[in-house]
C-alpha cells in the first residue's frame, strides 16, 4: 500500500510543507511504509493527482494536507474508487470539515494517528458534476465565502474572524437576496431568496452550523431555504441561523427540506460555494451523489461526533 501526502503549500497563513515532509519521513522510518509527497501548484491540481493515483488500481491512502479546499479537491479525485481512501492533515485557515469529528479533530494534525485507521464511507453532494463533502451553499453565504479570502491573509484575523468581516462587508454594501426559481424534487418555488444551502456535514464559514442534525453517512441531505429579508432583519436572524436554531425562526422565512434533488435557476449569476471553493452559474443542480468517498482517520473517530 502506498501512502501519498498531497500538499497545498499555499494553504493557511504559512507554508507547512517542511513539517509534513518530516511527518511522512517519520512514518516511513517508524513503520516501514511506502510514503511519498506531492505538491500542488494550481487550483484543481490536487484533484488531478488524486484521480491519477486512484486510477492506477493500486491500493493507496491519500493525505490531503491543506484547508477545506484541498480536502475537497482530493475527495473529487478519489471518490468512487474502491482501492483509494483519503484523510486530511489540517493546514488551512478554517478547517471546517474536521469540526464534524469533535474532540478527535486535533488528532488529525499528526499522521501517526491516521495511517492505520479503519476506512469508512462518507456521502457526497453532487453539484453540477462536482462533489462536495460538507455544505453546498448558494446566495449570501456563498458570496461571503467568495470574498472571505480577501481577509484571511491578515495576521489579526482567525478563520472565524475573517468570515465575520466578510459577513459585515456583504451586509453593508451588497443586496441580501436574489430572485430564483427553486425546485425541491417536484415542488417548484419562485421567490426572492437570501440563500439555499444543501448540507451533508454541519460546519462552514469558520464554524456556522445551519443544520446541526446533519449526518455525513446516512444518505440524507438537508437543504435550508432562507427567504430574502431586509438587512435589519438579516442582522437579527443571522446569529440564530449560524447556531443551527432554525426551528426558532419564523416558518415564513426559513424552511428545511430533505428533497433528494434541488435545482436553482436564475436570470443572473448564482454564486455557489462547495467546501469553500466558489463558482458562478445560472442553473445549479444538487443531489446525493451516486459515488461515496472512502475515508480513514484516528481509531474510533466518528464524522457525526457533534451531530444533534
PDB file of C-alpha atoms in Angstrom:
ATOM      1  CA  UNK A   1       0.000   0.000   0.000  1.00  0.00           C
ATOM      2  CA  UNK A   2       1.191   3.490  -0.854  1.00  0.00           C
ATOM      3  CA  UNK A   3       0.792   6.490   1.448  1.00  0.00           C
ATOM      4  CA  UNK A   4       0.763   9.714  -0.567  1.00  0.00           C
ATOM      5  CA  UNK A   5       0.757  13.164   1.016  1.00  0.00           C
ATOM      6  CA  UNK A   6      -0.795  15.749  -1.318  1.00  0.00           C
ATOM      7  CA  UNK A   7       0.386  19.108  -0.001  1.00  0.00           C
ATOM      8  CA  UNK A   8      -1.002  22.542  -0.808  1.00  0.00           C
ATOM      9  CA  UNK A   9       1.897  24.875   0.114  1.00  0.00           C
ATOM     10  CA  UNK A  10      -0.337  27.945  -0.221  1.00  0.00           C
ATOM     11  CA  UNK A  11      -2.946  26.807   2.296  1.00  0.00           C
ATOM     12  CA  UNK A  12      -3.323  28.727   5.538  1.00  0.00           C
ATOM     13  CA  UNK A  13      -1.256  31.612   6.818  1.00  0.00           C
ATOM     14  CA  UNK A  14       2.115  29.849   6.466  1.00  0.00           C
ATOM     15  CA  UNK A  15       3.650  27.107   4.352  1.00  0.00           C
ATOM     16  CA  UNK A  16       3.685  23.827   6.300  1.00  0.00           C
ATOM     17  CA  UNK A  17       5.440  21.762   3.637  1.00  0.00           C
ATOM     18  CA  UNK A  18       8.582  21.190   5.711  1.00  0.00           C
ATOM     19  CA  UNK A  19       6.562  19.909   8.677  1.00  0.00           C
ATOM     20  CA  UNK A  20       4.584  17.500   6.527  1.00  0.00           C
ATOM     21  CA  UNK A  21       7.644  16.191   4.672  1.00  0.00           C
ATOM     22  CA  UNK A  22       9.218  15.407   8.034  1.00  0.00           C
ATOM     23  CA  UNK A  23       5.989  13.729   9.196  1.00  0.00           C
ATOM     24  CA  UNK A  24       5.934  11.457   6.143  1.00  0.00           C
ATOM     25  CA  UNK A  25       9.588  10.538   6.684  1.00  0.00           C
ATOM     26  CA  UNK A  26       8.903   9.611  10.322  1.00  0.00           C
ATOM     27  CA  UNK A  27       6.131   7.268   9.192  1.00  0.00           C
ATOM     28  CA  UNK A  28       8.456   5.641   6.676  1.00  0.00           C
ATOM     29  CA  UNK A  29      11.168   5.051   9.240  1.00  0.00           C
ATOM     30  CA  UNK A  30       8.911   4.014  12.138  1.00  0.00           C
ATOM     31  CA  UNK A  31       6.590   1.642  10.263  1.00  0.00           C
ATOM     32  CA  UNK A  32       8.347   0.790   7.008  1.00  0.00           C
ATOM     33  CA  UNK A  33       5.588   2.417   4.965  1.00  0.00           C
ATOM     34  CA  UNK A  34       5.949   3.412   1.336  1.00  0.00           C
ATOM     35  CA  UNK A  35       5.468   7.172   1.711  1.00  0.00           C
ATOM     36  CA  UNK A  36       5.855   9.980  -0.812  1.00  0.00           C
ATOM     37  CA  UNK A  37       4.834  13.627  -1.067  1.00  0.00           C
ATOM     38  CA  UNK A  38       3.380  15.645  -3.927  1.00  0.00           C
ATOM     39  CA  UNK A  39       2.919  19.435  -4.005  1.00  0.00           C
ATOM     40  CA  UNK A  40       0.044  21.137  -5.778  1.00  0.00           C
ATOM     41  CA  UNK A  41       0.895  24.107  -7.990  1.00  0.00           C
ATOM     42  CA  UNK A  42      -2.523  25.240  -9.270  1.00  0.00           C
ATOM     43  CA  UNK A  43      -6.246  25.142  -8.468  1.00  0.00           C
ATOM     44  CA  UNK A  44      -7.578  21.687  -9.257  1.00  0.00           C
ATOM     45  CA  UNK A  45      -4.129  20.146  -9.105  1.00  0.00           C
ATOM     46  CA  UNK A  46      -4.927  18.006  -6.064  1.00  0.00           C
ATOM     47  CA  UNK A  47      -7.949  16.529  -7.868  1.00  0.00           C
ATOM     48  CA  UNK A  48      -5.829  15.528 -10.866  1.00  0.00           C
ATOM     49  CA  UNK A  49      -3.174  13.976  -8.619  1.00  0.00           C
ATOM     50  CA  UNK A  50      -5.694  12.019  -6.568  1.00  0.00           C
ATOM     51  CA  UNK A  51      -7.518  10.760  -9.657  1.00  0.00           C
ATOM     52  CA  UNK A  52      -4.323   9.577 -11.356  1.00  0.00           C
ATOM     53  CA  UNK A  53      -3.273   7.705  -8.227  1.00  0.00           C
ATOM     54  CA  UNK A  54      -6.714   6.140  -7.803  1.00  0.00           C
ATOM     55  CA  UNK A  55      -6.937   5.161 -11.480  1.00  0.00           C
ATOM     56  CA  UNK A  56      -3.675   3.216 -11.176  1.00  0.00           C
ATOM     57  CA  UNK A  57      -5.610   0.439  -9.432  1.00  0.00           C
ATOM     58  CA  UNK A  58      -3.023   0.190  -6.661  1.00  0.00           C
ATOM     59  CA  UNK A  59      -4.172   0.369  -3.054  1.00  0.00           C
ATOM     60  CA  UNK A  60      -3.423   3.890  -1.905  1.00  0.00           C
ATOM     61  CA  UNK A  61      -4.037   6.092   1.108  1.00  0.00           C
ATOM     62  CA  UNK A  62      -4.152   9.794   0.320  1.00  0.00           C
ATOM     63  CA  UNK A  63      -3.446  12.541   2.857  1.00  0.00           C
ATOM     64  CA  UNK A  64      -4.930  15.926   1.871  1.00  0.00           C
ATOM     65  CA  UNK A  65      -2.608  18.467   3.512  1.00  0.00           C
ATOM     66  CA  UNK A  66      -4.222  21.898   3.377  1.00  0.00           C
ATOM     67  CA  UNK A  67      -7.545  23.556   4.096  1.00  0.00           C
ATOM     68  CA  UNK A  68     -11.105  22.616   3.217  1.00  0.00           C
ATOM     69  CA  UNK A  69     -10.481  23.400  -0.461  1.00  0.00           C
ATOM     70  CA  UNK A  70      -7.617  20.887  -0.619  1.00  0.00           C
ATOM     71  CA  UNK A  71      -9.733  18.265   1.143  1.00  0.00           C
ATOM     72  CA  UNK A  72     -12.497  18.855  -1.395  1.00  0.00           C
ATOM     73  CA  UNK A  73     -10.121  18.573  -4.339  1.00  0.00           C
ATOM     74  CA  UNK A  74      -8.667  15.257  -3.164  1.00  0.00           C
ATOM     75  CA  UNK A  75     -12.171  13.943  -2.479  1.00  0.00           C
ATOM     76  CA  UNK A  76     -13.220  14.832  -6.020  1.00  0.00           C
ATOM     77  CA  UNK A  77     -10.332  12.785  -7.385  1.00  0.00           C
ATOM     78  CA  UNK A  78     -10.679   9.768  -5.088  1.00  0.00           C
ATOM     79  CA  UNK A  79     -14.484   9.368  -4.917  1.00  0.00           C
ATOM     80  CA  UNK A  80     -15.848   6.078  -6.172  1.00  0.00           C
ATOM     81  CA  UNK A  81     -12.526   4.203  -6.326  1.00  0.00           C
ATOM     82  CA  UNK A  82     -12.552   1.123  -4.038  1.00  0.00           C
ATOM     83  CA  UNK A  83      -8.741   0.994  -3.940  1.00  0.00           C
ATOM     84  CA  UNK A  84      -8.359   4.594  -2.729  1.00  0.00           C
ATOM     85  CA  UNK A  85      -9.068   6.094   0.677  1.00  0.00           C
ATOM     86  CA  UNK A  86      -8.296   9.570   1.943  1.00  0.00           C
ATOM     87  CA  UNK A  87      -7.832  11.518   5.134  1.00  0.00           C
ATOM     88  CA  UNK A  88      -6.649  15.050   5.866  1.00  0.00           C
ATOM     89  CA  UNK A  89      -3.951  16.882   7.775  1.00  0.00           C
ATOM     90  CA  UNK A  90      -5.235  20.400   8.521  1.00  0.00           C
ATOM     91  CA  UNK A  91      -3.088  23.244   7.243  1.00  0.00           C
ATOM     92  CA  UNK A  92      -5.769  25.761   6.276  1.00  0.00           C
ATOM     93  CA  UNK A  93      -7.448  28.711   7.937  1.00  0.00           C
ATOM     94  CA  UNK A  94     -10.870  27.418   8.954  1.00  0.00           C
ATOM     95  CA  UNK A  95     -10.654  23.621   8.584  1.00  0.00           C
ATOM     96  CA  UNK A  96     -14.429  23.333   8.959  1.00  0.00           C
ATOM     97  CA  UNK A  97     -14.567  19.753   7.683  1.00  0.00           C
ATOM     98  CA  UNK A  98     -12.714  18.391  10.717  1.00  0.00           C
ATOM     99  CA  UNK A  99     -15.063  20.102  13.165  1.00  0.00           C
ATOM    100  CA  UNK A 100     -17.524  17.313  12.329  1.00  0.00           C
ATOM    101  CA  UNK A 101     -15.235  14.905  14.248  1.00  0.00           C
ATOM    102  CA  UNK A 102     -15.495  16.803  17.529  1.00  0.00           C
ATOM    103  CA  UNK A 103     -12.692  16.202  20.032  1.00  0.00           C
ATOM    104  CA  UNK A 104     -10.860  13.893  17.606  1.00  0.00           C
ATOM    105  CA  UNK A 105     -10.243  16.780  15.174  1.00  0.00           C
ATOM    106  CA  UNK A 106      -6.958  17.606  16.930  1.00  0.00           C
ATOM    107  CA  UNK A 107      -5.640  14.082  16.284  1.00  0.00           C
ATOM    108  CA  UNK A 108      -5.675  14.717  12.519  1.00  0.00           C
ATOM    109  CA  UNK A 109      -2.688  17.068  12.866  1.00  0.00           C
ATOM    110  CA  UNK A 110      -0.315  14.082  13.179  1.00  0.00           C
ATOM    111  CA  UNK A 111      -0.235  11.299  10.584  1.00  0.00           C
ATOM    112  CA  UNK A 112       0.924   8.889  13.305  1.00  0.00           C
ATOM    113  CA  UNK A 113      -2.729   8.894  14.437  1.00  0.00           C
ATOM    114  CA  UNK A 114      -4.053   8.288  10.929  1.00  0.00           C
ATOM    115  CA  UNK A 115      -2.072   5.798   8.856  1.00  0.00           C
ATOM    116  CA  UNK A 116      -3.598   2.582  10.261  1.00  0.00           C
ATOM    117  CA  UNK A 117      -7.123   3.870  10.902  1.00  0.00           C
ATOM    118  CA  UNK A 118     -10.148   1.943   9.667  1.00  0.00           C
ATOM    119  CA  UNK A 119     -11.772   3.019   6.392  1.00  0.00           C
ATOM    120  CA  UNK A 120     -15.428   4.115   6.342  1.00  0.00           C
ATOM    121  CA  UNK A 121     -17.636   5.641   3.618  1.00  0.00           C
ATOM    122  CA  UNK A 122     -18.884   9.224   3.523  1.00  0.00           C
ATOM    123  CA  UNK A 123     -21.759  10.610   1.456  1.00  0.00           C
ATOM    124  CA  UNK A 124     -21.145  13.331  -1.111  1.00  0.00           C
ATOM    125  CA  UNK A 125     -23.246  16.086  -2.645  1.00  0.00           C
ATOM    126  CA  UNK A 126     -23.180  16.183  -6.441  1.00  0.00           C
ATOM    127  CA  UNK A 127     -23.440  19.837  -7.515  1.00  0.00           C
ATOM    128  CA  UNK A 128     -23.254  20.422 -11.270  1.00  0.00           C
ATOM    129  CA  UNK A 129     -20.935  17.433 -11.572  1.00  0.00           C
ATOM    130  CA  UNK A 130     -18.612  18.479  -8.735  1.00  0.00           C
ATOM    131  CA  UNK A 131     -18.538  16.694  -5.399  1.00  0.00           C
ATOM    132  CA  UNK A 132     -18.981  18.423  -2.057  1.00  0.00           C
ATOM    133  CA  UNK A 133     -18.284  16.829   1.334  1.00  0.00           C
ATOM    134  CA  UNK A 134     -19.956  19.219   3.739  1.00  0.00           C
ATOM    135  CA  UNK A 135     -22.177  22.113   2.588  1.00  0.00           C
ATOM    136  CA  UNK A 136     -23.077  23.350  -0.902  1.00  0.00           C
ATOM    137  CA  UNK A 137     -24.288  26.901  -0.418  1.00  0.00           C
ATOM    138  CA  UNK A 138     -25.852  29.391  -2.825  1.00  0.00           C
ATOM    139  CA  UNK A 139     -26.618  33.058  -2.239  1.00  0.00           C
ATOM    140  CA  UNK A 140     -25.469  35.415   0.501  1.00  0.00           C
ATOM    141  CA  UNK A 141     -23.455  32.749   2.350  1.00  0.00           C
ATOM    142  CA  UNK A 142     -21.651  31.767  -0.865  1.00  0.00           C
ATOM    143  CA  UNK A 143     -20.938  35.413  -1.664  1.00  0.00           C
ATOM    144  CA  UNK A 144     -19.488  35.792   1.825  1.00  0.00           C
ATOM    145  CA  UNK A 145     -17.253  32.767   1.193  1.00  0.00           C
ATOM    146  CA  UNK A 146     -16.232  34.152  -2.188  1.00  0.00           C
ATOM    147  CA  UNK A 147     -14.976  37.384  -0.604  1.00  0.00           C
ATOM    148  CA  UNK A 148     -13.636  35.982   2.686  1.00  0.00           C
ATOM    149  CA  UNK A 149     -10.268  35.162   1.099  1.00  0.00           C
ATOM    150  CA  UNK A 150      -9.546  38.892   0.903  1.00  0.00           C
ATOM    151  CA  UNK A 151      -9.238  38.937   4.699  1.00  0.00           C
ATOM    152  CA  UNK A 152      -7.613  35.582   5.542  1.00  0.00           C
ATOM    153  CA  UNK A 153      -4.105  36.964   4.997  1.00  0.00           C
ATOM    154  CA  UNK A 154      -4.442  39.332   7.941  1.00  0.00           C
ATOM    155  CA  UNK A 155      -2.484  38.073  10.988  1.00  0.00           C
ATOM    156  CA  UNK A 156      -5.107  39.732  13.201  1.00  0.00           C
ATOM    157  CA  UNK A 157      -7.977  37.554  11.986  1.00  0.00           C
ATOM    158  CA  UNK A 158      -8.793  33.913  12.668  1.00  0.00           C
ATOM    159  CA  UNK A 159     -10.796  31.837  10.211  1.00  0.00           C
ATOM    160  CA  UNK A 160     -13.963  32.781  12.084  1.00  0.00           C
ATOM    161  CA  UNK A 161     -12.861  36.421  12.261  1.00  0.00           C
ATOM    162  CA  UNK A 162     -12.268  36.599   8.508  1.00  0.00           C
ATOM    163  CA  UNK A 163     -15.718  35.127   7.931  1.00  0.00           C
ATOM    164  CA  UNK A 164     -17.412  37.660  10.199  1.00  0.00           C
ATOM    165  CA  UNK A 165     -15.628  40.574   8.484  1.00  0.00           C
ATOM    166  CA  UNK A 166     -16.883  39.279   5.133  1.00  0.00           C
ATOM    167  CA  UNK A 167     -20.395  38.986   6.594  1.00  0.00           C
ATOM    168  CA  UNK A 168     -20.238  42.655   7.601  1.00  0.00           C
ATOM    169  CA  UNK A 169     -18.993  43.839   4.213  1.00  0.00           C
ATOM    170  CA  UNK A 170     -21.655  41.887   2.312  1.00  0.00           C
ATOM    171  CA  UNK A 171     -24.329  43.035   4.721  1.00  0.00           C
ATOM    172  CA  UNK A 172     -23.471  46.726   4.487  1.00  0.00           C
ATOM    173  CA  UNK A 173     -22.696  47.155   0.806  1.00  0.00           C
ATOM    174  CA  UNK A 174     -24.464  44.420  -1.170  1.00  0.00           C
ATOM    175  CA  UNK A 175     -28.072  43.216  -1.552  1.00  0.00           C
ATOM    176  CA  UNK A 176     -29.139  40.269   0.550  1.00  0.00           C
ATOM    177  CA  UNK A 177     -31.397  38.309  -1.790  1.00  0.00           C
ATOM    178  CA  UNK A 178     -31.962  37.301  -5.419  1.00  0.00           C
ATOM    179  CA  UNK A 179     -34.996  36.194  -7.444  1.00  0.00           C
ATOM    180  CA  UNK A 180     -34.779  32.461  -8.103  1.00  0.00           C
ATOM    181  CA  UNK A 181     -36.881  29.533  -9.203  1.00  0.00           C
ATOM    182  CA  UNK A 182     -36.157  26.640  -6.840  1.00  0.00           C
ATOM    183  CA  UNK A 183     -37.173  23.026  -7.482  1.00  0.00           C
ATOM    184  CA  UNK A 184     -37.403  20.697  -4.466  1.00  0.00           C
ATOM    185  CA  UNK A 185     -37.883  17.379  -6.257  1.00  0.00           C
ATOM    186  CA  UNK A 186     -41.274  18.023  -7.947  1.00  0.00           C
ATOM    187  CA  UNK A 187     -42.188  21.143  -5.935  1.00  0.00           C
ATOM    188  CA  UNK A 188     -41.481  24.499  -7.609  1.00  0.00           C
ATOM    189  CA  UNK A 189     -40.961  27.743  -5.682  1.00  0.00           C
ATOM    190  CA  UNK A 190     -40.437  31.147  -7.272  1.00  0.00           C
ATOM    191  CA  UNK A 191     -39.452  33.866  -4.830  1.00  0.00           C
ATOM    192  CA  UNK A 192     -36.677  36.130  -3.582  1.00  0.00           C
ATOM    193  CA  UNK A 193     -34.180  34.067  -1.598  1.00  0.00           C
ATOM    194  CA  UNK A 194     -31.259  35.045   0.610  1.00  0.00           C
ATOM    195  CA  UNK A 195     -29.734  31.567   0.393  1.00  0.00           C
ATOM    196  CA  UNK A 196     -30.338  27.927  -0.456  1.00  0.00           C
ATOM    197  CA  UNK A 197     -27.793  25.566   1.108  1.00  0.00           C
ATOM    198  CA  UNK A 198     -27.645  21.772   0.947  1.00  0.00           C
ATOM    199  CA  UNK A 199     -25.980  20.159   3.982  1.00  0.00           C
ATOM    200  CA  UNK A 200     -24.222  16.801   4.283  1.00  0.00           C
ATOM    201  CA  UNK A 201     -21.937  17.975   7.103  1.00  0.00           C
ATOM    202  CA  UNK A 202     -22.596  20.517   9.816  1.00  0.00           C
ATOM    203  CA  UNK A 203     -19.966  23.272   9.601  1.00  0.00           C
ATOM    204  CA  UNK A 204     -18.990  26.065   7.231  1.00  0.00           C
ATOM    205  CA  UNK A 205     -17.980  29.700   7.381  1.00  0.00           C
ATOM    206  CA  UNK A 206     -15.499  29.241  10.227  1.00  0.00           C
ATOM    207  CA  UNK A 207     -17.944  27.282  12.396  1.00  0.00           C
ATOM    208  CA  UNK A 208     -21.532  28.153  11.465  1.00  0.00           C
ATOM    209  CA  UNK A 209     -23.843  25.136  11.871  1.00  0.00           C
ATOM    210  CA  UNK A 210     -27.077  25.688   9.903  1.00  0.00           C
ATOM    211  CA  UNK A 211     -28.307  22.077  10.311  1.00  0.00           C
ATOM    212  CA  UNK A 212     -26.668  20.519  13.398  1.00  0.00           C
ATOM    213  CA  UNK A 213     -28.528  17.235  12.947  1.00  0.00           C
ATOM    214  CA  UNK A 214     -26.940  16.537   9.531  1.00  0.00           C
ATOM    215  CA  UNK A 215     -25.004  13.266   9.364  1.00  0.00           C
ATOM    216  CA  UNK A 216     -22.331  12.536   6.799  1.00  0.00           C
ATOM    217  CA  UNK A 217     -23.089   8.876   6.087  1.00  0.00           C
ATOM    218  CA  UNK A 218     -26.843   8.389   6.404  1.00  0.00           C
ATOM    219  CA  UNK A 219     -27.833   9.015   2.776  1.00  0.00           C
ATOM    220  CA  UNK A 220     -29.952  12.033   3.758  1.00  0.00           C
ATOM    221  CA  UNK A 221     -29.263  15.638   2.725  1.00  0.00           C
ATOM    222  CA  UNK A 222     -30.824  18.670   4.399  1.00  0.00           C
ATOM    223  CA  UNK A 223     -31.488  21.798   2.353  1.00  0.00           C
ATOM    224  CA  UNK A 224     -32.008  25.143   4.098  1.00  0.00           C
ATOM    225  CA  UNK A 225     -34.014  27.786   2.245  1.00  0.00           C
ATOM    226  CA  UNK A 226     -33.993  31.342   3.616  1.00  0.00           C
ATOM    227  CA  UNK A 227     -36.236  33.961   2.036  1.00  0.00           C
ATOM    228  CA  UNK A 228     -34.976  37.447   1.263  1.00  0.00           C
ATOM    229  CA  UNK A 229     -35.314  39.759   4.258  1.00  0.00           C
ATOM    230  CA  UNK A 230     -34.498  43.409   4.968  1.00  0.00           C
ATOM    231  CA  UNK A 231     -30.957  43.976   6.189  1.00  0.00           C
ATOM    232  CA  UNK A 232     -32.114  44.814   9.687  1.00  0.00           C
ATOM    233  CA  UNK A 233     -33.988  41.510   9.882  1.00  0.00           C
ATOM    234  CA  UNK A 234     -30.980  39.634   8.462  1.00  0.00           C
ATOM    235  CA  UNK A 235     -28.727  41.050  11.177  1.00  0.00           C
ATOM    236  CA  UNK A 236     -31.207  39.993  13.825  1.00  0.00           C
ATOM    237  CA  UNK A 237     -31.802  36.487  12.458  1.00  0.00           C
ATOM    238  CA  UNK A 238     -28.268  35.571  11.373  1.00  0.00           C
ATOM    239  CA  UNK A 239     -26.956  34.520  14.833  1.00  0.00           C
ATOM    240  CA  UNK A 240     -29.780  32.010  15.264  1.00  0.00           C
ATOM    241  CA  UNK A 241     -29.248  30.663  11.731  1.00  0.00           C
ATOM    242  CA  UNK A 242     -25.492  30.367  12.300  1.00  0.00           C
ATOM    243  CA  UNK A 243     -26.032  28.487  15.566  1.00  0.00           C
ATOM    244  CA  UNK A 244     -28.415  25.993  13.947  1.00  0.00           C
ATOM    245  CA  UNK A 245     -31.525  27.239  15.722  1.00  0.00           C
ATOM    246  CA  UNK A 246     -33.592  27.402  12.555  1.00  0.00           C
ATOM    247  CA  UNK A 247     -36.621  25.995  14.413  1.00  0.00           C
ATOM    248  CA  UNK A 248     -36.714  29.239  16.432  1.00  0.00           C
ATOM    249  CA  UNK A 249     -37.062  31.385  13.301  1.00  0.00           C
ATOM    250  CA  UNK A 250     -40.350  32.236  11.529  1.00  0.00           C
ATOM    251  CA  UNK A 251     -41.568  29.499   9.193  1.00  0.00           C
ATOM    252  CA  UNK A 252     -42.408  32.196   6.644  1.00  0.00           C
ATOM    253  CA  UNK A 253     -38.677  32.983   6.352  1.00  0.00           C
ATOM    254  CA  UNK A 254     -36.832  29.689   6.708  1.00  0.00           C
ATOM    255  CA  UNK A 255     -37.503  26.096   5.725  1.00  0.00           C
ATOM    256  CA  UNK A 256     -35.506  22.861   5.850  1.00  0.00           C
ATOM    257  CA  UNK A 257     -36.213  20.208   3.211  1.00  0.00           C
ATOM    258  CA  UNK A 258     -34.970  16.639   2.720  1.00  0.00           C
ATOM    259  CA  UNK A 259     -35.533  16.765  -1.053  1.00  0.00           C
ATOM    260  CA  UNK A 260     -33.267  14.345  -2.904  1.00  0.00           C
ATOM    261  CA  UNK A 261     -32.672  16.781  -5.757  1.00  0.00           C
ATOM    262  CA  UNK A 262     -32.657  20.585  -5.626  1.00  0.00           C
ATOM    263  CA  UNK A 263     -32.383  22.862  -8.650  1.00  0.00           C
ATOM    264  CA  UNK A 264     -31.936  26.657  -8.643  1.00  0.00           C
ATOM    265  CA  UNK A 265     -32.464  28.754 -11.769  1.00  0.00           C
ATOM    266  CA  UNK A 266     -31.829  32.465 -12.159  1.00  0.00           C
ATOM    267  CA  UNK A 267     -31.543  35.129 -14.848  1.00  0.00           C
ATOM    268  CA  UNK A 268     -28.432  36.470 -13.097  1.00  0.00           C
ATOM    269  CA  UNK A 269     -25.323  34.725 -11.777  1.00  0.00           C
ATOM    270  CA  UNK A 270     -25.719  32.478  -8.736  1.00  0.00           C
ATOM    271  CA  UNK A 271     -22.616  32.257  -6.565  1.00  0.00           C
ATOM    272  CA  UNK A 272     -22.179  28.658  -5.367  1.00  0.00           C
ATOM    273  CA  UNK A 273     -19.633  27.547  -2.772  1.00  0.00           C
ATOM    274  CA  UNK A 274     -18.617  23.901  -2.300  1.00  0.00           C
ATOM    275  CA  UNK A 275     -16.422  23.287   0.748  1.00  0.00           C
ATOM    276  CA  UNK A 276     -15.010  26.801   0.413  1.00  0.00           C
ATOM    277  CA  UNK A 277     -14.455  26.715  -3.364  1.00  0.00           C
ATOM    278  CA  UNK A 278     -16.697  29.080  -5.350  1.00  0.00           C
ATOM    279  CA  UNK A 279     -18.035  29.240  -8.885  1.00  0.00           C
ATOM    280  CA  UNK A 280     -20.806  31.090 -10.738  1.00  0.00           C
ATOM    281  CA  UNK A 281     -23.618  29.814 -12.939  1.00  0.00           C
ATOM    282  CA  UNK A 282     -27.311  30.423 -13.633  1.00  0.00           C
ATOM    283  CA  UNK A 283     -28.501  26.838 -13.184  1.00  0.00           C
ATOM    284  CA  UNK A 284     -27.468  24.838 -10.103  1.00  0.00           C
ATOM    285  CA  UNK A 285     -28.399  21.195  -9.553  1.00  0.00           C
ATOM    286  CA  UNK A 286     -27.673  19.500  -6.216  1.00  0.00           C
ATOM    287  CA  UNK A 287     -28.362  15.899  -5.223  1.00  0.00           C
ATOM    288  CA  UNK A 288     -26.972  12.962  -3.282  1.00  0.00           C
ATOM    289  CA  UNK A 289     -24.036  11.669  -5.321  1.00  0.00           C
ATOM    290  CA  UNK A 290     -24.071   8.167  -6.746  1.00  0.00           C
ATOM    291  CA  UNK A 291     -20.479   7.718  -5.548  1.00  0.00           C
ATOM    292  CA  UNK A 292     -19.252   7.663  -1.959  1.00  0.00           C
ATOM    293  CA  UNK A 293     -15.843   8.524  -0.554  1.00  0.00           C
ATOM    294  CA  UNK A 294     -13.634   6.102   1.370  1.00  0.00           C
ATOM    295  CA  UNK A 295     -12.221   7.957   4.367  1.00  0.00           C
ATOM    296  CA  UNK A 296      -9.924   6.995   7.261  1.00  0.00           C
ATOM    297  CA  UNK A 297      -8.993   8.779  10.455  1.00  0.00           C
ATOM    298  CA  UNK A 298      -7.906   8.232  14.056  1.00  0.00           C
ATOM    299  CA  UNK A 299      -9.038   4.945  15.589  1.00  0.00           C
ATOM    300  CA  UNK A 300     -12.596   5.238  16.845  1.00  0.00           C
ATOM    301  CA  UNK A 301     -13.276   8.605  15.197  1.00  0.00           C
ATOM    302  CA  UNK A 302     -16.827   9.499  14.175  1.00  0.00           C
ATOM    303  CA  UNK A 303     -17.756  12.019  11.435  1.00  0.00           C
ATOM    304  CA  UNK A 304     -21.047  12.544  13.284  1.00  0.00           C
ATOM    305  CA  UNK A 305     -19.476  13.148  16.695  1.00  0.00           C
ATOM    306  CA  UNK A 306     -21.078  16.588  17.029  1.00  0.00           C
ATOM    307  CA  UNK A 307     -24.440  15.791  15.420  1.00  0.00           C
ATOM    308  CA  UNK A 308     -27.542  16.591  17.452  1.00  0.00           C
TER     309      UNK A 308
END
